[in-house]
Amino acid sequence: MTTATDYETVIGLEVHAQLLTRSKMFCGCPTAFGGAPNSQTCPVCQGMPGVLPVINRRAIEFAIRSALALHCTINAGCRFARKHYFYPDMPKNFQISQYEEPLAVEGRLEVAADGTPRRIGIQRLHMEEDVGKLIHEGTLETARASLVDFNRSGIPLMEIVSKPDVRSPEEAAAYLRALRAILLYLGVCDGNMEEGSFRCDANISLRPRGAPDYGVKVEIKNMNSFKNVQRALEFEARRQAKALAAGERIVQETRLWEADKGYTLSMRSKEYAHDYRYFPEPDLVPLKVEQRWVDQLRTTLPELPVARRQRFVSQYGLPAHAAELLTQSRALADYYEAAVREYPKPKIVSNWVLSELLRELPGDDEAAIARCPIPPRNLARLLALIDDGTISGKIAKDVFEKMYRSGEDAETIVKREGLVQVADAGALAAVVDQVLAGNPPAVEDWKKGKKQSLGFLVGQVMKATQGKANPAIVNQILLERLPKQS
Amino acid sequence: MAQAKITQAEVEHVARLARLDLSEPEKERMRSQLDAILTYIDKLRQLNTEGVEATPHAIPMVNVMREDEVRPCLPAGEMLANAPEREGDFFRVPKIIEE
Amino acid sequence: MPTISELGARYRSGEATPTRVVETYFQRIETLDPQVRAYVTLTRESALARAEAAEKRLKAGNPRGPLDGVPLAIKDVICTKGVRTTCSSKILENFVPPYDATVMMRLSAAGAVMLGKTNMDEFAMGSSTENSAFFPTRNPWDLARVPGGSSGGSAAAVAAGLAAGALGSDTGGSIRQPAAFCGTVGVKPTYGRVSRYGLVAFASSLDQIGPFAADVRGAALLLQAIAGHDPLDSTSTDVPVPDYTAALGGGIQGLRVGIPSEYFTEGMDPEVEKAVSTAIEVLKSLGAKTEKVSLPTTNYALAAYYLIAPAEASSNLARYDGVKYGYRAPGGKDLIQMYGRTRAEGFGPEVKRRIMLGTYALSAGYYEAYYGKAQRVRTLVRRDFQQAFERVDVLACPTAPNVAFKLGEKEDPLQMYLCDVFTIPVNLAGLPGLSLPCGFTQSGLPIGLQLIGKPFDESTLLSAAYAFEQATPWHARAPALQ
Ligand SMILES: [Mg+2]
Ligand SMILES: [Zn+2]
């Protein structure tokens, strides 16, 4: 990064994760994604006169489990507060959130952007409600009017705020990947950044290396993929470095990342006007989080990504990198282990999952794995067919593709397409003789001591058998039949 | 006469926070009325509340929650029936400008 | 007009039928309401339909209970499905809720018949019903005077015999003070006793729905129907609801009645003081033991209330912005203009004043000095009552320092606020309070006695009030209206 020499980049990340509850945070409306406009609302989530909120217990439990996974201190008492500002996607013109008494504080997350693990502090984790969706006629700037859909209004959000411990755009992306993986493992969020169920804002500032105080920070919004987060922060770091180098002053503001244009754009700073007038939500009583409840939830925590990665290395002898990739999502790791149970050669399974399977799959998330046409058992059976010599490794790759397209198992395809490897020496001998008869020059070369012509002849035999011949046996027969080398 | 509890500028700032367009005469009337009320309220200063906790709720209760169950929504038609302006099943609002 | 219990008896004996009774009420409304102006909306059709249904049940000998076929008036701050609910505000003038408040569901289940929605101070902010965006309501005892507020329409409707009973809401005295001004019984239940779901919020931590009736038994019957836990209101408690009428008639022998000295201030109307003192003698004569108690924070309660209530109101009323429902000002060229004009044109002066005061009290730099301080004072107010209730069972005092005043008499907002000086502390502490007639002035205006009880001890309030009512003639008087 251009700043690396004279400036240190300081980044803090604020993540909003939609929780996978069935119903909304404060009412019984469904949280399902993509219904017709305003088809998933009720008086409560549309903030009608007279309505009252009631807390969704599962949302709180999801948040407590997340807080535990992030090693947070869970506050014994927490309460909701109203955060006020006028915006048409927020039906009450206040958001029920948490302020002075959040659910949890002081956690941490280990990330290893460049191999060496660093500990990023979590400042706070709190609950709030999502707002509706705005559709602008044209862009926000040019629109004459905007349309409001409240289906998303009231969906439970968990806000996770990091400390300003992140030191590079790469590390920011790594932090988000690690956090997303944990939430996926916990099954509390689907982690879909495009659909906005896992959103990230960033605060970034520069300071001369070794300087004690932070520089003026700029908030970056509208980054809807890990790649975009990294690109946006790289751009912003360069922009600020240039400005500072030119002796300019950085303005505290909010900037939007324009992914297609590749730069951040200032949204006329409204920060000065912000006075959220928080006060305790009088329609909700406080939460008293008893230790018993926390302990009971602790027992429901699954093995988390870091632990699982380490186990993959020690138990299966996988290289760290492979273990990392295989444990990105819980579903993929489960798939891998299911396959290994059926075909106990961990390294081979790892190679096939990481190269062949991930090449075909749209992603590594639960949804992608759930829709995978090749169940782990079928992958295991395919690999077994290579071992018992039924098919060659090369054929196996074709069979794998066919399995992925058709969903059929390996045996069916191999049988129907007659791909069974020919290992019968008698049958192969005949083919070898034809090949030798048809290629006198190669035989001559061999006599003269050209070893490569052996490889050529094997290739000819394989060709003649459409790759079904067992290369080892072909080799052996050729050596028997070829004239002595002079 | 003690100095004013609330200034014209503060009235204007608060009116903007509350999204109330006040006319000039309204602003001055508002300022003097708020000033009188705040002067009355000032008597609270006489009361020592050192170490007294706040009472945000009239009765002490904790942990009121509902189970995560889906209940039927209201049809969009009913939810939009009161809309001042709509487009299809959306609410329609004038051009949004950041303040 | 018959009381609620008398109506029930006549229905069961067959000497009266719901349809005829409901018709009679609408005839009275036609002739008298143009003078009183208690109603903002009448629901004749649905009322007659409900009356017929009740009549069938009564004929079949299986009425739903003591309220089956009983005609009621509902304050227009309570959401009624399919019936416009305006809060007497221009900003909600045409708002038709798609849902019923919990209390409405319970009244329907009990077979009660809603005659219409009653006038109020806009968003329940006021003590005279002059702050209605539509028209002021008149006091049935003197049409030149106010009925009190904010539930003035409901109080006047019951006093004028335009409904057998009514519901109101009480945030700082809005049931008890109009009950006193109109000579009816009014109950503000313990916070959490009655569901607030569907009550358009003014100050969420203070609001409660409660009944008006011509006598104590009627108020008890209405409270019975609406009280109880509601899963839709996180602040409603599951404390069991006792049989309120069963407690009536038990007498008050040995009841310990506290007289808070701070509630007898020099500023108050001497006729009020005299009537209340006499009333306390009556309680003694009925076997009550009275003693003086002190509630030292009383003098500060009003000031604390005028920070807490406006702060919560400024938040609750933020949703009225011309986007989802209600009034939208024409011609706003962008969103901010539309917001500012809609709210400026849609809200009346008192509502704007409270929104401004509340926004100010919550704004950066002032929160601790104002809102925070007020919440601590609130704690002291609660402690005062807790200490008093270690020695007594109920407190007896005036409901208001004055009687019904003339329309337009109280120009200055602060003077209006002082009308609630005796009722506000009860809301801050979340306690139950009741007002019932305890006499009349020379000029024939009703005077109210306020009884304040321990949390969820409405029964004691009701039985004490009933004993007093049986021993005095006041409830029998009715205003002379033609
Ligand atoms: Mg947030
Ligand atoms: Zn809803």
GROMACS .gro file of C-alpha atoms in nm, chain A residues 83-461:
model
  379
   83LYS     CA    1  -3.254   0.619   1.881
   84HIS     CA    2  -3.420   0.913   1.709
   85TYR     CA    3  -3.382   1.051   1.359
   86PHE     CA    4  -3.631   1.113   1.080
   87TYR     CA    5  -3.599   0.890   0.775
   88PRO     CA    6  -3.882   0.740   0.569
   89ASP     CA    7  -3.754   0.381   0.591
   90MET     CA    8  -3.795   0.394   0.971
   91PRO     CA    9  -4.168   0.382   1.050
   92LYS     CA   10  -4.159   0.524   1.405
   93ASN     CA   11  -3.881   0.771   1.323
   94PHE     CA   12  -3.692   0.609   1.604
   95GLN     CA   13  -3.509   0.278   1.604
   96ILE     CA   14  -3.537   0.046   1.902
   97SER     CA   15  -3.170  -0.024   1.974
   98GLN     CA   16  -2.940  -0.045   2.273
   99TYR     CA   17  -2.724   0.238   2.404
  100GLU     CA   18  -2.587   0.263   2.757
  101GLU     CA   19  -2.662  -0.096   2.852
  102PRO     CA   20  -2.577  -0.320   2.552
  103LEU     CA   21  -2.609  -0.697   2.565
  104ALA     CA   22  -2.233  -0.760   2.560
  105VAL     CA   23  -1.896  -0.580   2.557
  106GLU     CA   24  -1.520  -0.643   2.544
  107GLY     CA   25  -1.476  -0.942   2.315
  108ARG     CA   26  -1.210  -1.044   2.065
  109LEU     CA   27  -1.159  -1.217   1.732
  110GLU     CA   28  -0.838  -1.380   1.603
  111VAL     CA   29  -0.754  -1.306   1.241
  112ALA     CA   30  -0.449  -1.398   1.030
  113ALA     CA   31  -0.437  -1.178   0.722
  114ASP     CA   32  -0.074  -1.257   0.639
  115GLY     CA   33  -0.033  -1.586   0.823
  116THR     CA   34   0.057  -1.427   1.158
  117PRO     CA   35  -0.255  -1.423   1.380
  118ARG     CA   36  -0.362  -1.089   1.539
  119ARG     CA   37  -0.627  -1.026   1.799
  120ILE     CA   38  -0.896  -0.769   1.704
  121GLY     CA   39  -1.094  -0.633   1.999
  122ILE     CA   40  -1.474  -0.629   1.995
  123GLN     CA   41  -1.601  -0.313   2.164
  124ARG     CA   42  -1.972  -0.402   2.191
  125LEU     CA   43  -2.243  -0.631   2.063
  126HIS     CA   44  -2.602  -0.513   2.081
  127MET     CA   45  -2.951  -0.583   1.947
  128GLU     CA   46  -3.167  -0.359   1.734
  129GLU     CA   47  -3.440  -0.365   1.470
  130ASP     CA   48  -3.382  -0.331   1.096
  131VAL     CA   49  -3.543  -0.056   0.888
  132GLY     CA   50  -3.746  -0.086   0.569
  133LYS     CA   51  -3.616  -0.064   0.210
  134LEU     CA   52  -3.616   0.248  -0.006
  135ILE     CA   53  -3.638   0.231  -0.382
  136HIS     CA   54  -3.531   0.553  -0.551
  137GLU     CA   55  -3.677   0.657  -0.884
  138GLY     CA   56  -3.329   0.684  -1.040
  139THR     CA   57  -3.037   0.743  -0.806
  140LEU     CA   58  -3.069   0.900  -0.462
  141GLU     CA   59  -2.937   1.226  -0.607
  142THR     CA   60  -3.160   1.246  -0.915
  143ALA     CA   61  -3.477   1.076  -0.784
  144ARG     CA   62  -3.793   1.289  -0.784
  145ALA     CA   63  -3.947   1.052  -0.532
  146SER     CA   64  -3.878   0.732  -0.345
  147LEU     CA   65  -4.084   0.425  -0.262
  148VAL     CA   66  -4.094   0.252   0.077
  149ASP     CA   67  -4.131  -0.121   0.148
  150PHE     CA   68  -4.150  -0.214   0.516
  151ASN     CA   69  -4.107  -0.593   0.478
  152ARG     CA   70  -3.755  -0.570   0.623
  153SER     CA   71  -3.864  -0.331   0.898
  154GLY     CA   72  -3.832  -0.499   1.237
  155ILE     CA   73  -3.609  -0.790   1.135
  156PRO     CA   74  -3.367  -0.856   1.424
  157LEU     CA   75  -3.022  -0.706   1.377
  158MET     CA   76  -2.711  -0.774   1.580
  159GLU     CA   77  -2.462  -0.489   1.568
  160ILE     CA   78  -2.100  -0.587   1.633
  161VAL     CA   79  -1.854  -0.300   1.670
  162SER     CA   80  -1.480  -0.371   1.660
  163LYS     CA   81  -1.217  -0.162   1.832
  164PRO     CA   82  -0.995   0.043   1.599
  165ASP     CA   83  -0.747  -0.247   1.600
  166VAL     CA   84  -0.750  -0.333   1.230
  167ARG     CA   85  -0.433  -0.217   1.055
  168SER     CA   86  -0.486  -0.290   0.686
  169PRO     CA   87  -0.761  -0.340   0.428
  170GLU     CA   88  -0.653  -0.704   0.395
  171GLU     CA   89  -0.693  -0.747   0.768
  172ALA     CA   90  -1.036  -0.583   0.750
  173ALA     CA   91  -1.145  -0.842   0.493
  174ALA     CA   92  -0.993  -1.120   0.703
  175TYR     CA   93  -1.179  -0.996   1.014
  176LEU     CA   94  -1.508  -0.995   0.824
  177ARG     CA   95  -1.447  -1.345   0.682
  178ALA     CA   96  -1.367  -1.480   1.027
  179LEU     CA   97  -1.670  -1.309   1.183
  180ARG     CA   98  -1.899  -1.429   0.907
  181ALA     CA   99  -1.769  -1.783   0.945
  182ILE     CA  100  -1.846  -1.779   1.319
  183LEU     CA  101  -2.202  -1.654   1.262
  184LEU     CA  102  -2.253  -1.922   0.994
  185TYR     CA  103  -2.123  -2.191   1.231
  186LEU     CA  104  -2.361  -2.067   1.501
  187GLY     CA  105  -2.642  -2.071   1.246
  188VAL     CA  106  -2.755  -1.726   1.360
  189CYS     CA  107  -2.702  -1.544   1.027
  190ASP     CA  108  -2.691  -1.656   0.664
  191GLY     CA  109  -2.401  -1.419   0.595
  192ASN     CA  110  -2.532  -1.309   0.256
  193MET     CA  111  -2.365  -0.974   0.184
  194GLU     CA  112  -2.539  -0.917  -0.151
  195GLU     CA  113  -2.885  -0.956   0.001
  196GLY     CA  114  -2.770  -0.739   0.291
  197SER     CA  115  -2.809  -0.990   0.572
  198PHE     CA  116  -2.442  -0.926   0.662
  199ARG     CA  117  -2.356  -0.555   0.625
  200CYS     CA  118  -2.040  -0.369   0.704
  201ASP     CA  119  -1.948  -0.005   0.761
  202ALA     CA  120  -1.590   0.098   0.826
  203ASN     CA  121  -1.414   0.384   1.001
  204ILE     CA  122  -1.069   0.455   0.862
  205SER     CA  123  -0.802   0.709   0.955
  206LEU     CA  124  -0.429   0.747   0.902
  207ARG     CA  125  -0.164   0.850   1.150
  208PRO     CA  126   0.211   0.886   1.125
  209ARG     CA  127   0.363   0.556   1.225
  210GLY     CA  128   0.419   0.552   1.603
  211ALA     CA  129   0.195   0.855   1.666
  212PRO     CA  130  -0.004   0.813   1.992
  213ASP     CA  131  -0.336   0.969   1.881
  214TYR     CA  132  -0.571   0.866   1.604
  215GLY     CA  133  -0.622   1.083   1.296
  216VAL     CA  134  -0.959   1.222   1.182
  217LYS     CA  135  -1.170   0.923   1.082
  218VAL     CA  136  -1.394   0.886   0.780
  219GLU     CA  137  -1.692   0.648   0.772
  220ILE     CA  138  -1.727   0.434   0.459
  221LYS     CA  139  -2.066   0.282   0.370
  222ASN     CA  140  -2.216   0.079   0.088
  223MET     CA  141  -1.957  -0.202   0.059
  224ASN     CA  142  -2.147  -0.520  -0.026
  225SER     CA  143  -1.870  -0.778  -0.060
  226PHE     CA  144  -1.538  -0.864   0.105
  227LYS     CA  145  -1.364  -0.761  -0.214
  228ASN     CA  146  -1.540  -0.424  -0.207
  229VAL     CA  147  -1.452  -0.364   0.157
  230GLN     CA  148  -1.087  -0.419   0.076
  231ARG     CA  149  -1.094  -0.209  -0.242
  232ALA     CA  150  -1.286   0.075  -0.073
  233LEU     CA  151  -1.045   0.087   0.220
  234GLU     CA  152  -0.742   0.070  -0.009
  235PHE     CA  153  -0.879   0.360  -0.212
  236GLU     CA  154  -0.964   0.560   0.099
  237ALA     CA  155  -0.622   0.501   0.254
  238ARG     CA  156  -0.459   0.626  -0.066
  239ARG     CA  157  -0.693   0.925  -0.085
  240GLN     CA  158  -0.622   1.028   0.275
  241ALA     CA  159  -0.249   0.973   0.233
  242LYS     CA  160  -0.247   1.197  -0.075
  243ALA     CA  161  -0.448   1.463   0.106
  244LEU     CA  162  -0.220   1.455   0.410
  245ALA     CA  163   0.089   1.459   0.192
  246ALA     CA  164  -0.053   1.767   0.018
  247GLY     CA  165  -0.093   1.926   0.361
  248GLU     CA  166  -0.475   1.909   0.345
  249ARG     CA  167  -0.696   1.843   0.645
  250ILE     CA  168  -0.918   1.530   0.654
  251VAL     CA  169  -1.286   1.612   0.718
  252GLN     CA  170  -1.485   1.384   0.944
  253GLU     CA  171  -1.760   1.265   0.710
  254THR     CA  172  -1.946   0.969   0.567
  255ARG     CA  173  -1.843   0.852   0.220
  256LEU     CA  174  -2.017   0.605  -0.010
  257TRP     CA  175  -1.817   0.339  -0.197
  258GLU     CA  176  -1.901   0.345  -0.568
  259ALA     CA  177  -1.802  -0.010  -0.658
  260ASP     CA  178  -1.832   0.024  -1.037
  261LYS     CA  179  -1.644   0.356  -1.041
  262GLY     CA  180  -1.387   0.238  -0.789
  263TYR     CA  181  -1.387   0.542  -0.562
  264THR     CA  182  -1.556   0.676  -0.246
  265LEU     CA  183  -1.786   0.976  -0.269
  266SER     CA  184  -1.872   1.217   0.013
  267MET     CA  185  -2.242   1.218   0.109
  268ARG     CA  186  -2.288   1.579   0.220
  269SER     CA  187  -2.200   1.541   0.588
  270LYS     CA  188  -2.515   1.531   0.802
  271GLU     CA  189  -2.316   1.431   1.109
  272TYR     CA  190  -2.338   1.775   1.267
  273ALA     CA  191  -2.716   1.753   1.282
  274HIS     CA  192  -2.711   1.414   1.450
  275ASP     CA  193  -2.851   1.427   1.797
  276TYR     CA  194  -3.011   1.086   1.848
  277ARG     CA  195  -3.175   1.175   2.180
  278TYR     CA  196  -3.141   0.821   2.317
  279PHE     CA  197  -3.356   0.733   2.617
  280PRO     CA  198  -3.466   0.400   2.772
  281GLU     CA  199  -3.746   0.235   2.569
  282PRO     CA  200  -4.045   0.272   2.805
  283ASP     CA  201  -4.250   0.004   2.624
  284LEU     CA  202  -3.994  -0.270   2.702
  285VAL     CA  203  -3.882  -0.382   3.045
  286PRO     CA  204  -3.510  -0.451   3.109
  287LEU     CA  205  -3.349  -0.790   3.047
  288LYS     CA  206  -3.184  -0.964   3.340
  289VAL     CA  207  -2.946  -1.217   3.184
  290GLU     CA  208  -2.905  -1.486   3.450
  291GLN     CA  209  -2.584  -1.693   3.453
  292ARG     CA  210  -2.794  -2.012   3.430
  293TRP     CA  211  -2.932  -1.895   3.098
  294VAL     CA  212  -2.586  -1.809   2.965
  295ASP     CA  213  -2.440  -2.143   3.081
  296GLN     CA  214  -2.725  -2.334   2.920
  297LEU     CA  215  -2.666  -2.147   2.592
  298ARG     CA  216  -2.292  -2.208   2.616
  299THR     CA  217  -2.361  -2.582   2.596
  300THR     CA  218  -2.533  -2.529   2.259
  301LEU     CA  219  -2.222  -2.379   2.096
  302PRO     CA  220  -2.087  -2.588   1.806
  303GLU     CA  221  -1.714  -2.642   1.732
  304LEU     CA  222  -1.609  -2.304   1.590
  305PRO     CA  223  -1.398  -2.239   1.278
  306VAL     CA  224  -1.059  -2.192   1.449
  307ALA     CA  225  -1.091  -2.507   1.658
  308ARG     CA  226  -1.211  -2.706   1.361
  309ARG     CA  227  -0.928  -2.582   1.141
  310GLN     CA  228  -0.673  -2.688   1.401
  311ARG     CA  229  -0.840  -3.028   1.432
  312PHE     CA  230  -0.833  -3.077   1.053
  313VAL     CA  231  -0.458  -3.017   1.059
  314SER     CA  232  -0.386  -3.249   1.351
  315GLN     CA  233  -0.646  -3.521   1.283
  316TYR     CA  234  -0.624  -3.539   0.902
  317GLY     CA  235  -0.271  -3.409   0.851
  318LEU     CA  236  -0.395  -3.141   0.611
  319PRO     CA  237  -0.182  -2.837   0.526
  320ALA     CA  238  -0.297  -2.526   0.714
  321HIS     CA  239  -0.418  -2.357   0.397
  322ALA     CA  240  -0.640  -2.650   0.294
  323ALA     CA  241  -0.779  -2.675   0.647
  324GLU     CA  242  -0.854  -2.301   0.635
  325LEU     CA  243  -1.048  -2.330   0.308
  326LEU     CA  244  -1.236  -2.641   0.416
  327THR     CA  245  -1.354  -2.475   0.740
  328GLN     CA  246  -1.472  -2.143   0.590
  329SER     CA  247  -1.826  -2.267   0.611
  330ARG     CA  248  -1.970  -2.521   0.847
  331ALA     CA  249  -2.155  -2.695   0.563
  332LEU     CA  250  -1.838  -2.746   0.358
  333ALA     CA  251  -1.648  -2.879   0.658
  334ASP     CA  252  -1.935  -3.114   0.736
  335TYR     CA  253  -1.935  -3.231   0.372
  336TYR     CA  254  -1.563  -3.297   0.386
  337GLU     CA  255  -1.582  -3.498   0.707
  338ALA     CA  256  -1.879  -3.699   0.580
  339ALA     CA  257  -1.679  -3.794   0.270
  340VAL     CA  258  -1.371  -3.882   0.476
  341ARG     CA  259  -1.583  -4.113   0.692
  342GLU     CA  260  -1.676  -4.311   0.379
  343TYR     CA  261  -1.332  -4.286   0.216
  344PRO     CA  262  -1.065  -4.250   0.485
  345LYS     CA  263  -0.791  -4.085   0.277
  346PRO     CA  264  -0.820  -3.723   0.406
  347LYS     CA  265  -0.563  -3.563   0.171
  348ILE     CA  266  -0.719  -3.713  -0.145
  349VAL     CA  267  -1.070  -3.610  -0.036
  350SER     CA  268  -0.938  -3.262   0.045
  351ASN     CA  269  -0.786  -3.231  -0.304
  352TRP     CA  270  -1.108  -3.337  -0.474
  353VAL     CA  271  -1.329  -3.110  -0.259
  354LEU     CA  272  -1.107  -2.804  -0.300
  355SER     CA  273  -1.031  -2.846  -0.670
  356GLU     CA  274  -1.316  -3.037  -0.837
  357LEU     CA  275  -1.610  -2.968  -0.606
  358LEU     CA  276  -1.547  -2.597  -0.537
  359ARG     CA  277  -1.489  -2.542  -0.909
  360GLU     CA  278  -1.845  -2.661  -0.977
  361LEU     CA  279  -2.023  -2.517  -0.669
  362PRO     CA  280  -2.158  -2.158  -0.684
  363GLY     CA  281  -2.022  -2.095  -0.332
  364ASP     CA  282  -1.912  -2.257  -0.009
  365ASP     CA  283  -2.211  -2.149   0.203
  366GLU     CA  284  -2.487  -2.366   0.349
  367ALA     CA  285  -2.722  -2.299   0.057
  368ALA     CA  286  -2.465  -2.400  -0.206
  369ILE     CA  287  -2.372  -2.720  -0.022
  370ALA     CA  288  -2.737  -2.801   0.042
  371ARG     CA  289  -2.803  -2.789  -0.334
  372CYS     CA  290  -2.488  -2.989  -0.422
  373PRO     CA  291  -2.593  -3.277  -0.656
  374ILE     CA  292  -2.306  -3.499  -0.535
  375PRO     CA  293  -2.362  -3.619  -0.178
  376PRO     CA  294  -2.043  -3.699   0.019
  377ARG     CA  295  -2.108  -4.075  -0.009
  378ASN     CA  296  -2.109  -4.055  -0.390
  379LEU     CA  297  -1.780  -3.867  -0.395
  380ALA     CA  298  -1.633  -4.134  -0.166
  381ARG     CA  299  -1.758  -4.413  -0.394
  382LEU     CA  300  -1.604  -4.243  -0.699
  383LEU     CA  301  -1.266  -4.227  -0.526
  384ALA     CA  302  -1.299  -4.593  -0.428
  385LEU     CA  303  -1.348  -4.683  -0.795
  386ILE     CA  304  -1.006  -4.535  -0.870
  387ASP     CA  305  -0.846  -4.736  -0.592
  388ASP     CA  306  -0.987  -5.071  -0.702
  389GLY     CA  307  -0.867  -4.996  -1.055
  390THR     CA  308  -1.219  -4.985  -1.200
  391ILE     CA  309  -1.147  -4.645  -1.357
  392SER     CA  310  -0.842  -4.432  -1.409
  393GLY     CA  311  -0.790  -4.101  -1.230
  394LYS     CA  312  -0.835  -3.921  -1.561
  395ILE     CA  313  -1.167  -4.090  -1.635
  396ALA     CA  314  -1.273  -4.020  -1.274
  397LYS     CA  315  -1.260  -3.644  -1.339
  398ASP     CA  316  -1.495  -3.681  -1.639
  399VAL     CA  317  -1.723  -3.906  -1.431
  400PHE     CA  318  -1.723  -3.642  -1.154
  401GLU     CA  319  -1.844  -3.376  -1.397
  402LYS     CA  320  -2.115  -3.611  -1.528
  403MET     CA  321  -2.219  -3.687  -1.169
  404TYR     CA  322  -2.247  -3.313  -1.099
  405ARG     CA  323  -2.463  -3.252  -1.408
  406SER     CA  324  -2.690  -3.556  -1.370
  407GLY     CA  325  -2.685  -3.625  -0.998
  408GLU     CA  326  -2.630  -3.994  -1.080
  409ASP     CA  327  -2.377  -4.199  -0.884
  410ALA     CA  328  -2.041  -4.303  -1.025
  411GLU     CA  329  -2.125  -4.674  -1.084
  412THR     CA  330  -2.429  -4.592  -1.297
  413ILE     CA  331  -2.231  -4.359  -1.521
  414VAL     CA  332  -1.926  -4.587  -1.546
  415LYS     CA  333  -2.145  -4.886  -1.638
  416ARG     CA  334  -2.365  -4.708  -1.890
  417GLU     CA  335  -2.073  -4.546  -2.066
  418GLY     CA  336  -1.852  -4.856  -2.048
  419LEU     CA  337  -1.572  -4.665  -1.884
  420VAL     CA  338  -1.446  -4.964  -1.687
  421GLN     CA  339  -1.069  -4.979  -1.711
  422VAL     CA  340  -0.930  -5.267  -1.921
  423ALA     CA  341  -0.680  -5.457  -1.706
  424ASP     CA  342  -0.711  -5.789  -1.889
  425ALA     CA  343  -0.359  -5.857  -2.020
  426GLY     CA  344  -0.481  -6.082  -2.302
  427ALA     CA  345  -0.717  -5.817  -2.443
  428LEU     CA  346  -0.453  -5.549  -2.406
  429ALA     CA  347  -0.180  -5.763  -2.569
  430ALA     CA  348  -0.384  -5.772  -2.891
  431VAL     CA  349  -0.413  -5.394  -2.891
  432VAL     CA  350  -0.039  -5.359  -2.816
  433ASP     CA  351   0.045  -5.582  -3.113
  434GLN     CA  352  -0.172  -5.371  -3.346
  435VAL     CA  353  -0.003  -5.055  -3.220
  436LEU     CA  354   0.348  -5.199  -3.264
  437ALA     CA  355   0.256  -5.314  -3.616
  438GLY     CA  356   0.115  -4.975  -3.702
  439ASN     CA  357   0.416  -4.774  -3.577
  440PRO     CA  358   0.744  -4.921  -3.717
  441PRO     CA  359   0.932  -4.588  -3.688
  442ALA     CA  360   0.867  -4.570  -3.314
  443VAL     CA  361   0.982  -4.928  -3.275
  444GLU     CA  362   1.297  -4.841  -3.472
  445ASP     CA  363   1.364  -4.539  -3.248
  446TRP     CA  364   1.327  -4.767  -2.948
  447LYS     CA  365   1.582  -5.007  -3.086
  448LYS     CA  366   1.822  -4.713  -3.132
  449GLY     CA  367   1.774  -4.651  -2.762
  450LYS     CA  368   1.517  -4.367  -2.768
  451LYS     CA  369   1.341  -4.419  -2.436
  452GLN     CA  370   1.072  -4.157  -2.509
  453SER     CA  371   0.918  -4.366  -2.780
  454LEU     CA  372   0.789  -4.598  -2.506
  455GLY     CA  373   0.574  -4.315  -2.374
  456PHE     CA  374   0.449  -4.244  -2.727
  457LEU     CA  375   0.348  -4.607  -2.775
  458VAL     CA  376   0.167  -4.620  -2.439
  459GLY     CA  377  -0.021  -4.309  -2.548
  460GLN     CA  378  -0.121  -4.483  -2.873
  461VAL     CA  379  -0.256  -4.779  -2.679
   0.00000   0.00000   0.00000
